[in-house]
Coordinates of C-alpha atoms and ligand atoms in Angstrom, one line a residue:
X1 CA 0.0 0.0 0.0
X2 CA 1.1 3.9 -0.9
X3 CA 2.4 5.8 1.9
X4 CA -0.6 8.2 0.7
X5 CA -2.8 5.6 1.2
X6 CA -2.0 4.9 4.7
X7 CA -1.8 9.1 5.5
X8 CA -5.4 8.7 4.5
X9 CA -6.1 6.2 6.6
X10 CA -5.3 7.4 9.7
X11 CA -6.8 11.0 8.7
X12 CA -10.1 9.4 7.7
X13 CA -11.0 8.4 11.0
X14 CA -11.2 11.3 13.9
X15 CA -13.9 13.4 16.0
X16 CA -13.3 16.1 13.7
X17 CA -14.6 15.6 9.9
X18 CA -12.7 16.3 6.7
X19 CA -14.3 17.1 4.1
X20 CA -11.2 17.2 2.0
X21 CA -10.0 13.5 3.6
X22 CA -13.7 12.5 2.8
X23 CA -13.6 13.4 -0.8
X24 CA -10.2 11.5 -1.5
X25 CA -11.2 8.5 0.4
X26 CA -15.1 7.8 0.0
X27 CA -15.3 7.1 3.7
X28 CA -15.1 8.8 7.0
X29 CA -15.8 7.6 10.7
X30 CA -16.7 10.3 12.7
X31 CA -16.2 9.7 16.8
X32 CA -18.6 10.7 19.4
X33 CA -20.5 12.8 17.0
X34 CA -23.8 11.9 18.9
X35 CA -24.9 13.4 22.1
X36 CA -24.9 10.4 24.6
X37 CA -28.4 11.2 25.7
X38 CA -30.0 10.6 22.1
X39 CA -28.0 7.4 21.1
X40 CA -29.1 6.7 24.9
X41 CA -32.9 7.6 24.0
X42 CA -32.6 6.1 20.6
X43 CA -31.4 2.3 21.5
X44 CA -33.8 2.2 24.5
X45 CA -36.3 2.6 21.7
X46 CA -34.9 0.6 19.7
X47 CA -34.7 -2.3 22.7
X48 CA -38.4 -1.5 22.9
X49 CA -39.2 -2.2 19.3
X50 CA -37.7 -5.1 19.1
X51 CA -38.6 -7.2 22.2
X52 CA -42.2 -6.1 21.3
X53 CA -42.2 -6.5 17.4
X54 CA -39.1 -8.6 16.1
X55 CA -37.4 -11.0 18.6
X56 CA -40.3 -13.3 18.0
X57 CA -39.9 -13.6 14.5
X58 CA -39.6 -10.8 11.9
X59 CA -40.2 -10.3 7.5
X60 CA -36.8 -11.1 6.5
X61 CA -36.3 -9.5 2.9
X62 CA -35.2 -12.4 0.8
X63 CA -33.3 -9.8 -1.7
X64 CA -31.6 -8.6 0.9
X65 CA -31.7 -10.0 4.4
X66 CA -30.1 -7.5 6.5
X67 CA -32.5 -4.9 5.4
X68 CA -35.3 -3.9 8.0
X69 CA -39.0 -4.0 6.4
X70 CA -40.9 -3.5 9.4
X71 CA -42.3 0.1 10.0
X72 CA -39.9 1.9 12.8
X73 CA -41.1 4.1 15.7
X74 CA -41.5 7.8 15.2
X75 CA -38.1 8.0 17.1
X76 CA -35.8 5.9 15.1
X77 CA -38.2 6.8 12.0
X78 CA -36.9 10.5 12.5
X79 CA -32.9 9.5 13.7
X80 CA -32.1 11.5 10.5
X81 CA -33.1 14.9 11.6
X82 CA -30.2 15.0 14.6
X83 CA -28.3 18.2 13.8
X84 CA -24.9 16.6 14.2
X85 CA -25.7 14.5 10.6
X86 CA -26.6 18.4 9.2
X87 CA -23.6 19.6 10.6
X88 CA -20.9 17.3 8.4
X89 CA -23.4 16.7 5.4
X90 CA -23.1 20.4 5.1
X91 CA -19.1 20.5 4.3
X92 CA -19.6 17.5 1.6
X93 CA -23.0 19.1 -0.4
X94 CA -23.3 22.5 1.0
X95 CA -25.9 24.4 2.8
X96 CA -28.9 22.2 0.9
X97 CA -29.7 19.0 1.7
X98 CA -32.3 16.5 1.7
X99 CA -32.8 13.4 2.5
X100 CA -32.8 10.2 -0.1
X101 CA -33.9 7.2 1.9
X102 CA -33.5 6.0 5.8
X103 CA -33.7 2.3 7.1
X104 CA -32.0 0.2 9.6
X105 CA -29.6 -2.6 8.4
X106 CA -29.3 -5.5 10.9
X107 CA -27.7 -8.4 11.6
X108 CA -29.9 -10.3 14.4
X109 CA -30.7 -14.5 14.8
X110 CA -32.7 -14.0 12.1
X111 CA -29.8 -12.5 9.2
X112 CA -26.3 -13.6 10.3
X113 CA -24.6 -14.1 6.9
X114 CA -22.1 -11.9 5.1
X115 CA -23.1 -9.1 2.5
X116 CA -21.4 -9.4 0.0
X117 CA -19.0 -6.7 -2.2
X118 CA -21.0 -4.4 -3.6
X119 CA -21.8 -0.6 -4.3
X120 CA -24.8 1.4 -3.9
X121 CA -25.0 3.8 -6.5
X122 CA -26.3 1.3 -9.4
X123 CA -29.8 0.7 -6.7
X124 CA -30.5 4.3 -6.8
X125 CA -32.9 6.7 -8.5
X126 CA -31.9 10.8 -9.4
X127 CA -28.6 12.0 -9.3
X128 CA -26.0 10.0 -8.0
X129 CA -24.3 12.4 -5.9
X130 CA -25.3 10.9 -2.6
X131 CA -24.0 9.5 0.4
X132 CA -24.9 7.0 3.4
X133 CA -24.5 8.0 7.2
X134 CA -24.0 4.6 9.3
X135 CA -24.9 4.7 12.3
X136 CA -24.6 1.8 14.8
X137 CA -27.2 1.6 17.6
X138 CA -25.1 -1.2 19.4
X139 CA -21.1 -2.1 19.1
X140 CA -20.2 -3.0 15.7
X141 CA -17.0 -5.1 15.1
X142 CA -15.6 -7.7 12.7
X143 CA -17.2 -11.0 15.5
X144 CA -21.0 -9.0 14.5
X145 CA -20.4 -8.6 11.0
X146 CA -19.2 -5.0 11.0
X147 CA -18.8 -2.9 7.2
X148 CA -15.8 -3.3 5.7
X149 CA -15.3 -0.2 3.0
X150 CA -12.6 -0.2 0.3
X151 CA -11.0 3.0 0.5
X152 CA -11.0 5.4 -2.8
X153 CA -12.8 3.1 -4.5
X154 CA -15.7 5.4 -5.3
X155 CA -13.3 7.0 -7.8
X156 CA -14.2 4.4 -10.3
X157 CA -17.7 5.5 -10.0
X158 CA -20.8 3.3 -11.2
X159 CA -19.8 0.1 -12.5
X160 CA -22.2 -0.8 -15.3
X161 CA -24.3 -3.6 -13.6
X162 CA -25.6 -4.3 -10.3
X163 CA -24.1 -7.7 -8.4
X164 CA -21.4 -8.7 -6.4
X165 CA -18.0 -6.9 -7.9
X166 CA -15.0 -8.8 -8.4
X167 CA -11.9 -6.9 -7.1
X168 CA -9.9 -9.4 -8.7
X169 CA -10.7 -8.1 -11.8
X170 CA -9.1 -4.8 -11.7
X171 CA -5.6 -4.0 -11.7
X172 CA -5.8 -1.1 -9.1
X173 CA -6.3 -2.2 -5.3
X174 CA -7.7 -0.1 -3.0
X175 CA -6.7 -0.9 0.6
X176 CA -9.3 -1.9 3.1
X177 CA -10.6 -0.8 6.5
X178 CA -13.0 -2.3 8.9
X179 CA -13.8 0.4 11.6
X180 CA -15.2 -0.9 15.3
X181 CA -17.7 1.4 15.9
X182 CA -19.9 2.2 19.5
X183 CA -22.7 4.0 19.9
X184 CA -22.7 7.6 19.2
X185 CA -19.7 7.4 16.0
X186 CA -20.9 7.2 12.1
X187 CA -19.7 6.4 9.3
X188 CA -20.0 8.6 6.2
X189 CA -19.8 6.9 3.1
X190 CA -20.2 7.7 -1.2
X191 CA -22.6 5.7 -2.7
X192 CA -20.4 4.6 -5.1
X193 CA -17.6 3.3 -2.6
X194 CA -17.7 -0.7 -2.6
X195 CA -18.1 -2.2 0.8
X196 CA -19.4 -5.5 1.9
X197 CA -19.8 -7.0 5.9
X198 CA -18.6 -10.6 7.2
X199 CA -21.3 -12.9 9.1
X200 CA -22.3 -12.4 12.8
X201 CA -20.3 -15.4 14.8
X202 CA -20.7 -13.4 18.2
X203 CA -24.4 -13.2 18.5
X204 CA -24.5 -9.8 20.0
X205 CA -26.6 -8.5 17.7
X206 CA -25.7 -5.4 15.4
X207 CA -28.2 -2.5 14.6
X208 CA -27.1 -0.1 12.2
X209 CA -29.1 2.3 10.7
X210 CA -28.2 3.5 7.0
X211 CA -29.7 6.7 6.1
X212 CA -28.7 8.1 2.7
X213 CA -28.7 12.2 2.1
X214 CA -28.2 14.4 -0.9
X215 CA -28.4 17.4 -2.4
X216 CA -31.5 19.4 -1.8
X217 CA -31.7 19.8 -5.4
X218 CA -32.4 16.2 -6.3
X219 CA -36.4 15.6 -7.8
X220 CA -35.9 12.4 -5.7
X221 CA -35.9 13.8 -2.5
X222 CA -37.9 13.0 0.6
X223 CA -38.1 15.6 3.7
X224 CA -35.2 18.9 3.3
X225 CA -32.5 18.4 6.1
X226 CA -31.5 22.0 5.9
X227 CA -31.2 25.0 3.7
X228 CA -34.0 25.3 0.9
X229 CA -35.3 22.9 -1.6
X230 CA -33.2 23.4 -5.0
X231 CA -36.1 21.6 -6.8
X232 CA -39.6 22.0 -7.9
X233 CA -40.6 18.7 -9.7
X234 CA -40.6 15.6 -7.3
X235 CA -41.3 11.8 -7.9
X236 CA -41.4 9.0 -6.1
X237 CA -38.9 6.4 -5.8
X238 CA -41.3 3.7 -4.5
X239 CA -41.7 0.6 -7.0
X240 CA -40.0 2.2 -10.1
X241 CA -39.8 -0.9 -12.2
X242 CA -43.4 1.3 -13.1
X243 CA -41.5 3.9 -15.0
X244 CA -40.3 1.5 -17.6
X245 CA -42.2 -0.5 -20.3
X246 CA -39.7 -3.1 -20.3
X247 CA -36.7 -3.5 -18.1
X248 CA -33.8 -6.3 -16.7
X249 CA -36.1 -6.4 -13.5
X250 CA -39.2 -7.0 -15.7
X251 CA -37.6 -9.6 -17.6
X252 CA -35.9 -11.2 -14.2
X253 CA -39.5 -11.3 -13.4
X254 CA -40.9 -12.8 -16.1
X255 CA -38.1 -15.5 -16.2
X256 CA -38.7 -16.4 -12.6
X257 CA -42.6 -16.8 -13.2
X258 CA -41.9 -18.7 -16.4
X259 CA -39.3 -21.0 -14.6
X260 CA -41.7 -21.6 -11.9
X261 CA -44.8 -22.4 -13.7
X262 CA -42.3 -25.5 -15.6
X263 CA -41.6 -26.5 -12.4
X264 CA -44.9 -26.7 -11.4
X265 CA -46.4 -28.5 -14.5
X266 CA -46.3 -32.0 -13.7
X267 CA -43.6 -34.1 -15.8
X268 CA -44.3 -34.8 -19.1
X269 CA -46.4 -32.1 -20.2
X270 CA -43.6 -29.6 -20.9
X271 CA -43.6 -28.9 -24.9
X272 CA -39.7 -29.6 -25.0
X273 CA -39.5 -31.9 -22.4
X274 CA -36.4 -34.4 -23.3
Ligands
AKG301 O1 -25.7 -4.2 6.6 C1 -24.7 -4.5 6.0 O2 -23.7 -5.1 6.5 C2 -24.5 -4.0 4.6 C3 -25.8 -3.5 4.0 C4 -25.6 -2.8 2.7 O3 -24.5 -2.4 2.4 C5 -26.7 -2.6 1.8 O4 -27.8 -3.2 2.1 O5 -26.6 -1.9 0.8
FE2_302 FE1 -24.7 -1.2 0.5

């Protein structure tokens, strides 16, 4: 690794954000950002919602099991309004910003197994200026299946496709880091940085929540964070395979249902059965 590269990654990680450091790298962990009395307010609600609506079985998303789909509190619904996300999102979009998308991301009993590498960018609808805020609502490390992020890797931008990326494929190597992070840090990452996460083999479960912001000026945008709205046509991003007539999502589709019904016909009966 480049002595550069290792100047970066010590500088990337720090109570005090750099937004030049953050541009270079793609990634940022920001210490004790977080007042200790709202992480403290938010994981008692989050303890609350989940010994009374998930511990006894929960709607794992098959597409992507670490992906919360049931409806959070009004607390951790709102996380993304905290002034100390305004306060750094700021120095990386300027004084407008809005917000693109907020979930939680977990890795419970009930989704244990690695993510795999990946970017976000190619998932996303508008402009693809836009960047996640992680931020863990219990002790994230390497034994709970913490993010691992590949530094400067967003400098390729989007890759083409959407999958799994093969690093091997590329003759550059970006160095990786996989930050332990405790209640009250974040992580600030570009969409287009490639990251993935390792399996849970602890069992203390980890709860992050991944909250995506941009610029307010983006049609896709969902409630302003600060500043002023830059745009005046809106649209929503839920269920977009809608906006297209035909699409690699409608023909997935359409494979899947065709596969299935051959399945399902009984043996025999298929036109071009052998
Ligand atoms: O929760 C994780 O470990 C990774 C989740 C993620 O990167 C994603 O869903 O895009
Ligand atoms: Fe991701």
């Amino acid at each position: 690794m480049s002595s550069s590269y290792q100047a970066l990654i010590a500088a990337l990680d720090s109570e005090t954000f750099d937004p030049d450091v953050f541009r270079k790298a793609g990634v940022f962990v920001v210490r004790n950002a977080i007042p200790q009395h709202v992480v403290r307010a938010w994981r008692d609600e989050w303890e609350r919602f989940y010994d009374a609506e998930l511990r006894g079985g929960r709607q794992v998303n098959r597409a992507n099991p670490v992906a919360l789909t049931e409806m959070l509190p009004p607390l951790l619904a709102h996380m993304y309004r905290e002034p100390a996300f305004a306060a750094v999102l700021k120095q990386v979009f300027g004084e407008h910003v809005a917000l693109y998308n907020h979930r939680f991301v977990i890795k419970d009993d009930f989704s244990t197994a690695p993510v795999f590498l990946h970017q976000d960018s190619c998932y996303h609808l508008g402009n693809l200026n836009k960047c996640s805020i992680f931020t863990p609502l219990s002790a994230a490390n390497a034994a709970n299946g913490a993010l691992t992020f590949h530094v400067g890797s967003h400098k390729l931008g989007v890759l083409g496709d959407a999958g799994e990326i093969n690093p091997d494929s590329f003759d550059i190597k970006w160095p990786t880091i996989t930050p332990e992070l405790a209640p009250g840090d974040f992580v600030l990452m570009n969409s287009s940085l490639w990251h993935q996460s390792g399996p849970n083999t602890s069992g203390l479960h980890r709860i992050v929540a991944d909250t995506i912001f941009q610029p307010a000026d983006d049609p896709t945008g969902k409630e302003l964070i600060c500043g002023e709205w830059q745009t005046d046509v809106f649209y929503s991003t839920q269920n977009h395979i809608r906006y297209f007539v035909n699409s690699r999502i409608h023909k997935l589709i359409k494979y899947e249902q065709e596969r299935a019904a051959q399945t399902a016909a009984p043996a025999g009966a298929q036109p071009n059965a052998q």
